[in-house]
CSV table of C-alpha atoms in Angstrom, one decimal:
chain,number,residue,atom,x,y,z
A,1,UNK,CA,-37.3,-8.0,-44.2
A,2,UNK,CA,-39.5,-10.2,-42.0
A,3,UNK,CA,-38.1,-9.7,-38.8
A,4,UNK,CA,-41.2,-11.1,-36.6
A,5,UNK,CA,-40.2,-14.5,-38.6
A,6,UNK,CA,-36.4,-14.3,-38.5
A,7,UNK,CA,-36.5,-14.1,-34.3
A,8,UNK,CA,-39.4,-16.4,-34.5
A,9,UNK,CA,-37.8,-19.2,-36.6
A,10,UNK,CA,-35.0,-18.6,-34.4
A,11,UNK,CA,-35.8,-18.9,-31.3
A,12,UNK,CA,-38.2,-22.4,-31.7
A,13,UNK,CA,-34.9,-23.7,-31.5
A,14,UNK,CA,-34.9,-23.4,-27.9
A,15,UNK,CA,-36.8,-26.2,-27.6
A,16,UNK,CA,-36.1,-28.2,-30.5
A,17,UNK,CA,-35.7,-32.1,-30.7
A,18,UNK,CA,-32.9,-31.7,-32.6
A,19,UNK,CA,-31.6,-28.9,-29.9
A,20,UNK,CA,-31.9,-31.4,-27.1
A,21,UNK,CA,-30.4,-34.4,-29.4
A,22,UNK,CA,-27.2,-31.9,-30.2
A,23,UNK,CA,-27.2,-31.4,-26.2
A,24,UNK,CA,-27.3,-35.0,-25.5
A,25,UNK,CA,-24.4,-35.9,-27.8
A,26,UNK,CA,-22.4,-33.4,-26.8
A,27,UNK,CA,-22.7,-34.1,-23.0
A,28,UNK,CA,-21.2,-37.4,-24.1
A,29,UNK,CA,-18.5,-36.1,-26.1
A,30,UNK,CA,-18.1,-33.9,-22.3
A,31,UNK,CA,-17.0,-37.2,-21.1
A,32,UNK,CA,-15.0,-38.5,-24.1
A,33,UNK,CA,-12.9,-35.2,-23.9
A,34,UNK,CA,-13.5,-33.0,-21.7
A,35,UNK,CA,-13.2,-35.4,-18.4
A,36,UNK,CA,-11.0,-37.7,-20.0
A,37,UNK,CA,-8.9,-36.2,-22.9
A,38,UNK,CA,-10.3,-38.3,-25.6
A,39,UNK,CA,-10.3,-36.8,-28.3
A,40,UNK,CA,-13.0,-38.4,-29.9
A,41,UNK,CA,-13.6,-37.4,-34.0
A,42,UNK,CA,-16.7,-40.3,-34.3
A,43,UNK,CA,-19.5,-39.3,-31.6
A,44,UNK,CA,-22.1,-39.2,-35.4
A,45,UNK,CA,-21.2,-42.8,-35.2
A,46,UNK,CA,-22.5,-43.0,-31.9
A,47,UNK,CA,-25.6,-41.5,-33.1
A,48,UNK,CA,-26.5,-43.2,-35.9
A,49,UNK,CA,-25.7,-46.3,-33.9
A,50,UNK,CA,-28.4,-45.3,-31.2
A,51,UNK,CA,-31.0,-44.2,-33.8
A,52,UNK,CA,-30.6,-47.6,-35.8
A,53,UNK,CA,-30.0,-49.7,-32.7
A,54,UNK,CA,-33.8,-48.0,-32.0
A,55,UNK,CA,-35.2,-48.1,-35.6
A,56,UNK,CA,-34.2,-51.6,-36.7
A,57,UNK,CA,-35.5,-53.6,-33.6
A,58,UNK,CA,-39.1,-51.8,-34.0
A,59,UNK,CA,-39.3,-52.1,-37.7
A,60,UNK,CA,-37.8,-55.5,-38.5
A,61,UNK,CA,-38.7,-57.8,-35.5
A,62,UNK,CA,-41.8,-55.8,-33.7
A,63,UNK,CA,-40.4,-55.4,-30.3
A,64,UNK,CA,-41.9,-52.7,-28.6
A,65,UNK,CA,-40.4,-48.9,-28.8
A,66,UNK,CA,-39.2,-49.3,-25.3
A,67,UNK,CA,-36.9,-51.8,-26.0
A,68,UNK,CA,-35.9,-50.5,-29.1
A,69,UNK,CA,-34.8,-47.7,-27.3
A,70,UNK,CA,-32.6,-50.0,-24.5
A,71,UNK,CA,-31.0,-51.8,-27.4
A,72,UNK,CA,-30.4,-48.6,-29.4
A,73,UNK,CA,-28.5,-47.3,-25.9
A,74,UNK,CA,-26.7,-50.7,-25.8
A,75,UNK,CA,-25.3,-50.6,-28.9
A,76,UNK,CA,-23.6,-47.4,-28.2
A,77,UNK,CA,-21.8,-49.5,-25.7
A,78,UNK,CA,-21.1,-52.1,-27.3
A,79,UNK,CA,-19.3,-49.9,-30.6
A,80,UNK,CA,-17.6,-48.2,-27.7
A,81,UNK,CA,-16.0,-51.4,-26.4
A,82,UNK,CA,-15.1,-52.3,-30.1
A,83,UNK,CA,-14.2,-48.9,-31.0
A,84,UNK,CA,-12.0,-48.8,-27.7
A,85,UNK,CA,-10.0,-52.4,-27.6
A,86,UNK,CA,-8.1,-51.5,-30.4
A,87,UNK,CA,-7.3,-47.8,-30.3
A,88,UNK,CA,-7.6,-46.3,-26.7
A,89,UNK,CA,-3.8,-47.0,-26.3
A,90,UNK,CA,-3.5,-44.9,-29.3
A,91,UNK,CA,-1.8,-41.3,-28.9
A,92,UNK,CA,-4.6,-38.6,-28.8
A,93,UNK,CA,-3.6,-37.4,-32.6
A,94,UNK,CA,-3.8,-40.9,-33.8
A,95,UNK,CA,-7.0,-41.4,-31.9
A,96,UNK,CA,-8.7,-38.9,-33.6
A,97,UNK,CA,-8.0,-40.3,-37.2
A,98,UNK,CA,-9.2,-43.6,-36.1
A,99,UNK,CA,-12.4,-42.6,-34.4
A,100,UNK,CA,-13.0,-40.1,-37.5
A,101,UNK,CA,-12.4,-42.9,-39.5
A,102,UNK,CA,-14.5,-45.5,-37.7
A,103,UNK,CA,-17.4,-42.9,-38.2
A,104,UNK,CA,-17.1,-42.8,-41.7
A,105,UNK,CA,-17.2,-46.9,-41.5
A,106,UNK,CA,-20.3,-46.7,-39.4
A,107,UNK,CA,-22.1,-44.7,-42.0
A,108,UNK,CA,-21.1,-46.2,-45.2
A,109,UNK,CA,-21.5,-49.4,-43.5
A,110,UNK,CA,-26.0,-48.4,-43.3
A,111,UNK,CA,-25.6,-47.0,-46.6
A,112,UNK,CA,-24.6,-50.5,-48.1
A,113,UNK,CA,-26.6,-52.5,-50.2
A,114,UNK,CA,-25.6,-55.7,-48.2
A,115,UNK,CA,-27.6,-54.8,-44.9
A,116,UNK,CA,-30.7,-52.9,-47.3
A,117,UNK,CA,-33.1,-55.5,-45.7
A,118,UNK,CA,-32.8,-53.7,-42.2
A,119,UNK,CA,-31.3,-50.4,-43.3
A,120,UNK,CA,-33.3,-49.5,-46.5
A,121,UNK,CA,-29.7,-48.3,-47.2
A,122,UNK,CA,-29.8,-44.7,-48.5
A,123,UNK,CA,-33.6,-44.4,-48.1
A,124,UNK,CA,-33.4,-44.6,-44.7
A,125,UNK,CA,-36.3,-46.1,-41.9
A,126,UNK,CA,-39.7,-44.6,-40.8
A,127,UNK,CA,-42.7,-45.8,-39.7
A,128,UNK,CA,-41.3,-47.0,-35.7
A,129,UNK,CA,-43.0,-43.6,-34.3
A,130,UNK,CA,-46.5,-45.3,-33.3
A,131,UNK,CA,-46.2,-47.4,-30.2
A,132,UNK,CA,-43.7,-44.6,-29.0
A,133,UNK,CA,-47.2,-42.1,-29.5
A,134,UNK,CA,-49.2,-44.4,-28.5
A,135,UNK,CA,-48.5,-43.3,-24.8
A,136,UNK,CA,-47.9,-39.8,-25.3
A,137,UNK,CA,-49.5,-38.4,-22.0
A,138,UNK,CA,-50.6,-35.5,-23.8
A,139,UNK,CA,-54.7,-35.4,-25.1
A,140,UNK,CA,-54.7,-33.8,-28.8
A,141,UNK,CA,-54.6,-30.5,-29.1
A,142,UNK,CA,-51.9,-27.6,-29.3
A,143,UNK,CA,-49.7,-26.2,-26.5
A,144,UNK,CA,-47.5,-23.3,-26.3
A,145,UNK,CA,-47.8,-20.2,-27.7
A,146,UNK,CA,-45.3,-17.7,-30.0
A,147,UNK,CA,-42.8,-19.6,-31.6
A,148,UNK,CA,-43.4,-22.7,-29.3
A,149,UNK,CA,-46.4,-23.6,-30.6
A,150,UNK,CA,-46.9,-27.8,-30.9
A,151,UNK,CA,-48.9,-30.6,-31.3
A,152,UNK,CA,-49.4,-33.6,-29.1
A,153,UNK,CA,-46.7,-35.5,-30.8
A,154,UNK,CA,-44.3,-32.3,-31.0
A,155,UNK,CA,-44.5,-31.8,-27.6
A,156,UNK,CA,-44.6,-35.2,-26.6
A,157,UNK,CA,-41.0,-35.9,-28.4
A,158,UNK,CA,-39.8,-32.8,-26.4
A,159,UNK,CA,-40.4,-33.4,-23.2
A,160,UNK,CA,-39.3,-37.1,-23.6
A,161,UNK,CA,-35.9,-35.6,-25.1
A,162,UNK,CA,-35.8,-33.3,-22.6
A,163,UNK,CA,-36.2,-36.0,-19.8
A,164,UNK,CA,-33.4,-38.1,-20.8
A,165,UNK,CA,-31.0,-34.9,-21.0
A,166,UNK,CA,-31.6,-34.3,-17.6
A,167,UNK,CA,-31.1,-37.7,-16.8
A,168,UNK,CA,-27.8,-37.6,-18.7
A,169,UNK,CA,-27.0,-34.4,-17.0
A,170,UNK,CA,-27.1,-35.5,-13.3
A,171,UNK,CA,-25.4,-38.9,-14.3
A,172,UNK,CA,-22.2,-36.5,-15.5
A,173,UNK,CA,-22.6,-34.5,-12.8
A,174,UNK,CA,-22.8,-37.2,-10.2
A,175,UNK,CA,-20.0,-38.9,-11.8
A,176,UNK,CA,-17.6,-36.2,-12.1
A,177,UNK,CA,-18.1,-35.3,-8.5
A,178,UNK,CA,-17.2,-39.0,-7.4
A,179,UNK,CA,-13.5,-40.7,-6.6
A,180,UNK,CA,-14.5,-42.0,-10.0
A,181,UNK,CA,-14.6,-38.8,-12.1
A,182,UNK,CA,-11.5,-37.5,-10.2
A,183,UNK,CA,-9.5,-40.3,-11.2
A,184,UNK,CA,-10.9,-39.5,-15.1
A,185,UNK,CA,-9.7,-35.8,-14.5
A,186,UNK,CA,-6.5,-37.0,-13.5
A,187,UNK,CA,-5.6,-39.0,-16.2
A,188,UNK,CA,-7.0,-36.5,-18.9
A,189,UNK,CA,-3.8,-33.9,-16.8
A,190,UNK,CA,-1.5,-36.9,-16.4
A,191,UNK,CA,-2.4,-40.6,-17.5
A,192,UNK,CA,1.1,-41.8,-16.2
A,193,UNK,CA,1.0,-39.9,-12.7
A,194,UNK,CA,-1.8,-41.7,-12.4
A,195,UNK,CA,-1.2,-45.0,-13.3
A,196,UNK,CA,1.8,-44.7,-11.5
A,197,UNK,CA,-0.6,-44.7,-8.1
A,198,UNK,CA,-1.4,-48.4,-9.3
A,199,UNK,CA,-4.5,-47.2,-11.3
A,200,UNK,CA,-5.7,-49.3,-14.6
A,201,UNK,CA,-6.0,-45.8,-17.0
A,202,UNK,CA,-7.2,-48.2,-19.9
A,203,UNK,CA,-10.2,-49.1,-17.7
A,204,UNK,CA,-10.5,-46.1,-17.2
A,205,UNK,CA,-10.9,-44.8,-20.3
A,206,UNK,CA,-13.1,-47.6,-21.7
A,207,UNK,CA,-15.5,-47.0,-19.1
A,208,UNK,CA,-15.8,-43.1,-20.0
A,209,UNK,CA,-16.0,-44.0,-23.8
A,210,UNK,CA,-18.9,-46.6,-22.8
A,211,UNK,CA,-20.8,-44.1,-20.5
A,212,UNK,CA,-20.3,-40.8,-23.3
A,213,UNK,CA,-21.3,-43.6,-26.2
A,214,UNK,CA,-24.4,-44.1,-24.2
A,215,UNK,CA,-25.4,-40.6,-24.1
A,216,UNK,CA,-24.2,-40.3,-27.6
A,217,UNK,CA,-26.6,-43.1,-28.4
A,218,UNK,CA,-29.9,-41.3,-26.5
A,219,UNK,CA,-28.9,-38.1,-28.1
A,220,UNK,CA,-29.5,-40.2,-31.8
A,221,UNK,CA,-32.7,-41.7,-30.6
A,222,UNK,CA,-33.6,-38.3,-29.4
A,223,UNK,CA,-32.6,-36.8,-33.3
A,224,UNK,CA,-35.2,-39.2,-34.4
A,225,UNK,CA,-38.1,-39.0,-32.7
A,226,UNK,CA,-39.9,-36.6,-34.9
A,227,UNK,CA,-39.1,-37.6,-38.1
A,228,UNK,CA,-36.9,-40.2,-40.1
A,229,UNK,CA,-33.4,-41.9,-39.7
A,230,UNK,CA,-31.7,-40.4,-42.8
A,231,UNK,CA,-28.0,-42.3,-43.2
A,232,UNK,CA,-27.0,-38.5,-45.1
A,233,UNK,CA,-27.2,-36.8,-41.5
A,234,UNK,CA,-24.4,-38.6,-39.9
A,235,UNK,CA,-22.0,-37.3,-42.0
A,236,UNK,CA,-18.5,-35.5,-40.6
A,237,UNK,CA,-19.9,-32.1,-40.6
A,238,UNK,CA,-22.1,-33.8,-37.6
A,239,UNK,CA,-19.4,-34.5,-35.6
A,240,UNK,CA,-17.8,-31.0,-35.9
A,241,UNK,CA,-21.1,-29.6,-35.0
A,242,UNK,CA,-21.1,-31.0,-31.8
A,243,UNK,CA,-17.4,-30.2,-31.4
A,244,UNK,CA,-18.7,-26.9,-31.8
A,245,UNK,CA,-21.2,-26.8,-29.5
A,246,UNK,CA,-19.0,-28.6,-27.1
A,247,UNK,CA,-16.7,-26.2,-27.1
A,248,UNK,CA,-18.9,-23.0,-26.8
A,249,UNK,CA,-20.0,-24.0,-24.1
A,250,UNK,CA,-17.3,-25.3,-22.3
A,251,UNK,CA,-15.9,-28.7,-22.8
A,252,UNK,CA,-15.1,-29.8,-19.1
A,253,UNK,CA,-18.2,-28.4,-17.4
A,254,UNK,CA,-21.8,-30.3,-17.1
A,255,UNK,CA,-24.2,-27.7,-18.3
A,256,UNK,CA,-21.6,-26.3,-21.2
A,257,UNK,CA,-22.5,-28.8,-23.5
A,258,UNK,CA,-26.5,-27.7,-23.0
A,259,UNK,CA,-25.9,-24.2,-22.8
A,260,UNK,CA,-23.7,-24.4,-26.2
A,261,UNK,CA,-26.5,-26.5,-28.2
A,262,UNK,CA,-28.9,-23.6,-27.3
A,263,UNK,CA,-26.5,-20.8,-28.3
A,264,UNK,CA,-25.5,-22.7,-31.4
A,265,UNK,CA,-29.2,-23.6,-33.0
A,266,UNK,CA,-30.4,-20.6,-32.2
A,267,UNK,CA,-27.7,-18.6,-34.2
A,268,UNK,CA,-27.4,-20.9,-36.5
A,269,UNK,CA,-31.0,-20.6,-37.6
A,270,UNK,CA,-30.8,-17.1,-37.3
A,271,UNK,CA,-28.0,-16.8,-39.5
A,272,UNK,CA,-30.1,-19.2,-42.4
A,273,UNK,CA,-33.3,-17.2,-41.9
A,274,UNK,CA,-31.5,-13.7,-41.7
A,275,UNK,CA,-28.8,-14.2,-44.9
A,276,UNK,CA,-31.1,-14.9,-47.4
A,277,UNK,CA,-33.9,-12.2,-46.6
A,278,UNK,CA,-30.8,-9.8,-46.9
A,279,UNK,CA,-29.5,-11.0,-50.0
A,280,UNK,CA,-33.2,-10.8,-51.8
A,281,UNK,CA,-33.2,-7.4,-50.0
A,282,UNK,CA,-30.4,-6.8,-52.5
A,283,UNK,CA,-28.1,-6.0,-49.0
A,284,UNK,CA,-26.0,-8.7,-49.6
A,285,UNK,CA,-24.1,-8.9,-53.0
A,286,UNK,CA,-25.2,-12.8,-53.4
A,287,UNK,CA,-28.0,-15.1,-54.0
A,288,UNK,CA,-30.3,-16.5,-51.7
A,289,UNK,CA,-28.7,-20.0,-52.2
A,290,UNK,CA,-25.3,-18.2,-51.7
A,291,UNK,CA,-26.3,-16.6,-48.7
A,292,UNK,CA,-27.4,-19.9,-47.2
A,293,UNK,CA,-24.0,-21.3,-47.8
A,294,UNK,CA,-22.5,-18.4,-46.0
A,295,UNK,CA,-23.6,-19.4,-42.2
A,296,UNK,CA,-21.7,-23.2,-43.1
A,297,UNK,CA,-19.0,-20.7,-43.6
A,298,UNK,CA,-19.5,-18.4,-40.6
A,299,UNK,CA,-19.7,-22.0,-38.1
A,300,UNK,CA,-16.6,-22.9,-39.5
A,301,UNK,CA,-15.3,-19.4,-39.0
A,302,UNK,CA,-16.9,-19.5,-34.7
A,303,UNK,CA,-14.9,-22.5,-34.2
A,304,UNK,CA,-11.3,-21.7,-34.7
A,305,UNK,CA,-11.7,-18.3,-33.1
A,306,UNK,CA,-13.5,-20.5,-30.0
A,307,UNK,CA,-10.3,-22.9,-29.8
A,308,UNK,CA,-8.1,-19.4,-30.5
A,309,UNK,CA,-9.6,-17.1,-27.9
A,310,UNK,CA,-11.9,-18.8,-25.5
A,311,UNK,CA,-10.8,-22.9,-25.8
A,312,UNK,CA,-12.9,-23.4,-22.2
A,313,UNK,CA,-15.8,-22.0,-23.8
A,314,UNK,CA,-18.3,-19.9,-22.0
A,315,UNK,CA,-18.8,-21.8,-18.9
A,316,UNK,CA,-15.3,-23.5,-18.5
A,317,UNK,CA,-12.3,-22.7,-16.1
A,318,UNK,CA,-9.0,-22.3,-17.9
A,319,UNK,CA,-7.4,-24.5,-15.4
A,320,UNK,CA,-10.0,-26.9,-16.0
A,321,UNK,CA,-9.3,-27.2,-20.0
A,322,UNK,CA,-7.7,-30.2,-21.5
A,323,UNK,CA,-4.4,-29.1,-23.4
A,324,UNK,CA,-3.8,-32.2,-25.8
A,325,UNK,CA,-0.4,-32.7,-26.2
């Protein structure tokens, strides 16, 4: 087996788009559950909204990639008021169908032939990546070394990524620290403790599902930078990704959701580079294809014993961890 290319393929992941993306989402879904207790089944709805809202506006009516970009981060606010009016008053079990539900909407809804003009329906968008390149800082060339070897472009869609997951990073972290964010902790513990003190907990909630769509939203502009918007990728199994990573990391802490992307690409890669070398090996009693399947498996398997054994995840305080009744 090639071992110098298993760890390699692996660890690229460290600073992959779609690491930082899967980081950015799930620092929003940080703030859907745990800060508030949502429990929020749809955050691939947030992204897909983000990467059209950024595709679509480029592509169809030539507005520059920077405003793309602003109207791809406000229509992950605006889904989150009309995903919130009718269902934040919902019990959390009920919540998550509908959200779950809404997501599945979201994505059949760009698969449509009605909206193919904008969508290009199940072939997807490309082709907005130029004026976004055009002021890459970054002369041509390549950078990095090992593993983390890129072009101008590659890096360029990194660091960008990168820069709006700090951003998103201090913004939690700010928030959570404020009378704001201690009034979100208190009603993910108690929502009728505190709006017996005279607080509006609907308010409350709408504004953390607006802020964690936002960040949802940059984390599907992020997924897109270096490639395509494929309608196929916001799919369910999306959403239980990021739950994953969520929760490996630690659900109500600000660098958990960063720290669990990291742990979880770079696992999961070596899982799908180290399966099928051993099954061609003849070590494993299976295919290559089989062996492939076997990490979907394996995720599935990390998950429940995460919510089993370690439900604040690697960074989280038990007495900090959401309990959802």
């Amino acid at each position: 087996m090639d071992f110098g290319s298993i760890f390699g393929n692996s660890l690229a992941y460290l600073f992959s788009p779609v690491t930082i993306a899967y980081a950015l989402a799930a620092t929003g879904l940080a703030v859907h559950f745990g800060y508030a207790g949502l429990l929020n089944f749809g955050m691939a709805a947030f992204m897909a909204v983000g990467a059209y809202g950024y595709a679509i506006p480029v592509l169809s009516f030539g507005l520059p990639w920077w405003l793309g970009m602003l109207i791809g981060l406000l229509s992950g606010a605006v889904f989150a008021l009309v995903l919130g009016i009718p269902t934040l008053r919902l019990r959390a079990d009920y919540l998550a169908i509908a959200t779950i539900a809404t997501a599945e909407v979201v994505r059949l809804l760009f698969l449509t032939e009605l909206f193919a003009e904008y969508t290009n329906s199940s072939g997807g968008l490309t082709g907005y990546h130029s004026g976004f390149r055009d002021i890459n800082p970054f002369p041509p060339g390549t950078y990095g070394f090992g593993p983390w070897t890129y072009s101008a472009t590659q890096l360029w869609d990194r660091v960008f990524g990168l820069i709006l997951l700090i951003i998103a990073v201090l913004l939690v972290w700010a928030l959570m620290r404020s009378p704001w964010g201690r009034v979100l902790k208190g009603i993910r513990e108690d929502e009728d403790a505190v709006r017996s003190l005279g607080k509006n907990v609907f308010a409350y909630k709408m504004q953390s599902l607006v802020i964690g769509g936002v960040i949802g939203a940059a984390g599907g502009i992020v997924f897109v930078l270096p490639s395509a918007v494929v309608p196929g990728s916001y799919s369910t199994s999306l959403t239980f990704f990021l739950w994953t990573v969520l929760l490996l990391g630690g659900a109500a802490t600000v660098f958990g959701p960063t720290l669990g992307a990291l742990l979880f690409w770079v696992l999961f890669a070596f899982l799908g580079n180290l399966l099928p070398q051993m099954a061609s090996a003849g070590i494993l009693p299976m295919s290559s294809a089989q062996a492939e399947i076997v990490r979907w498996i394996l995720a599935g398997v990390v998950l429940m014993l995460i919510v089993v054994f370690r439900p604040q995840g690697i960074l989280g305080d038990k007495r900090e961890m959401t309990f959802v009744k």
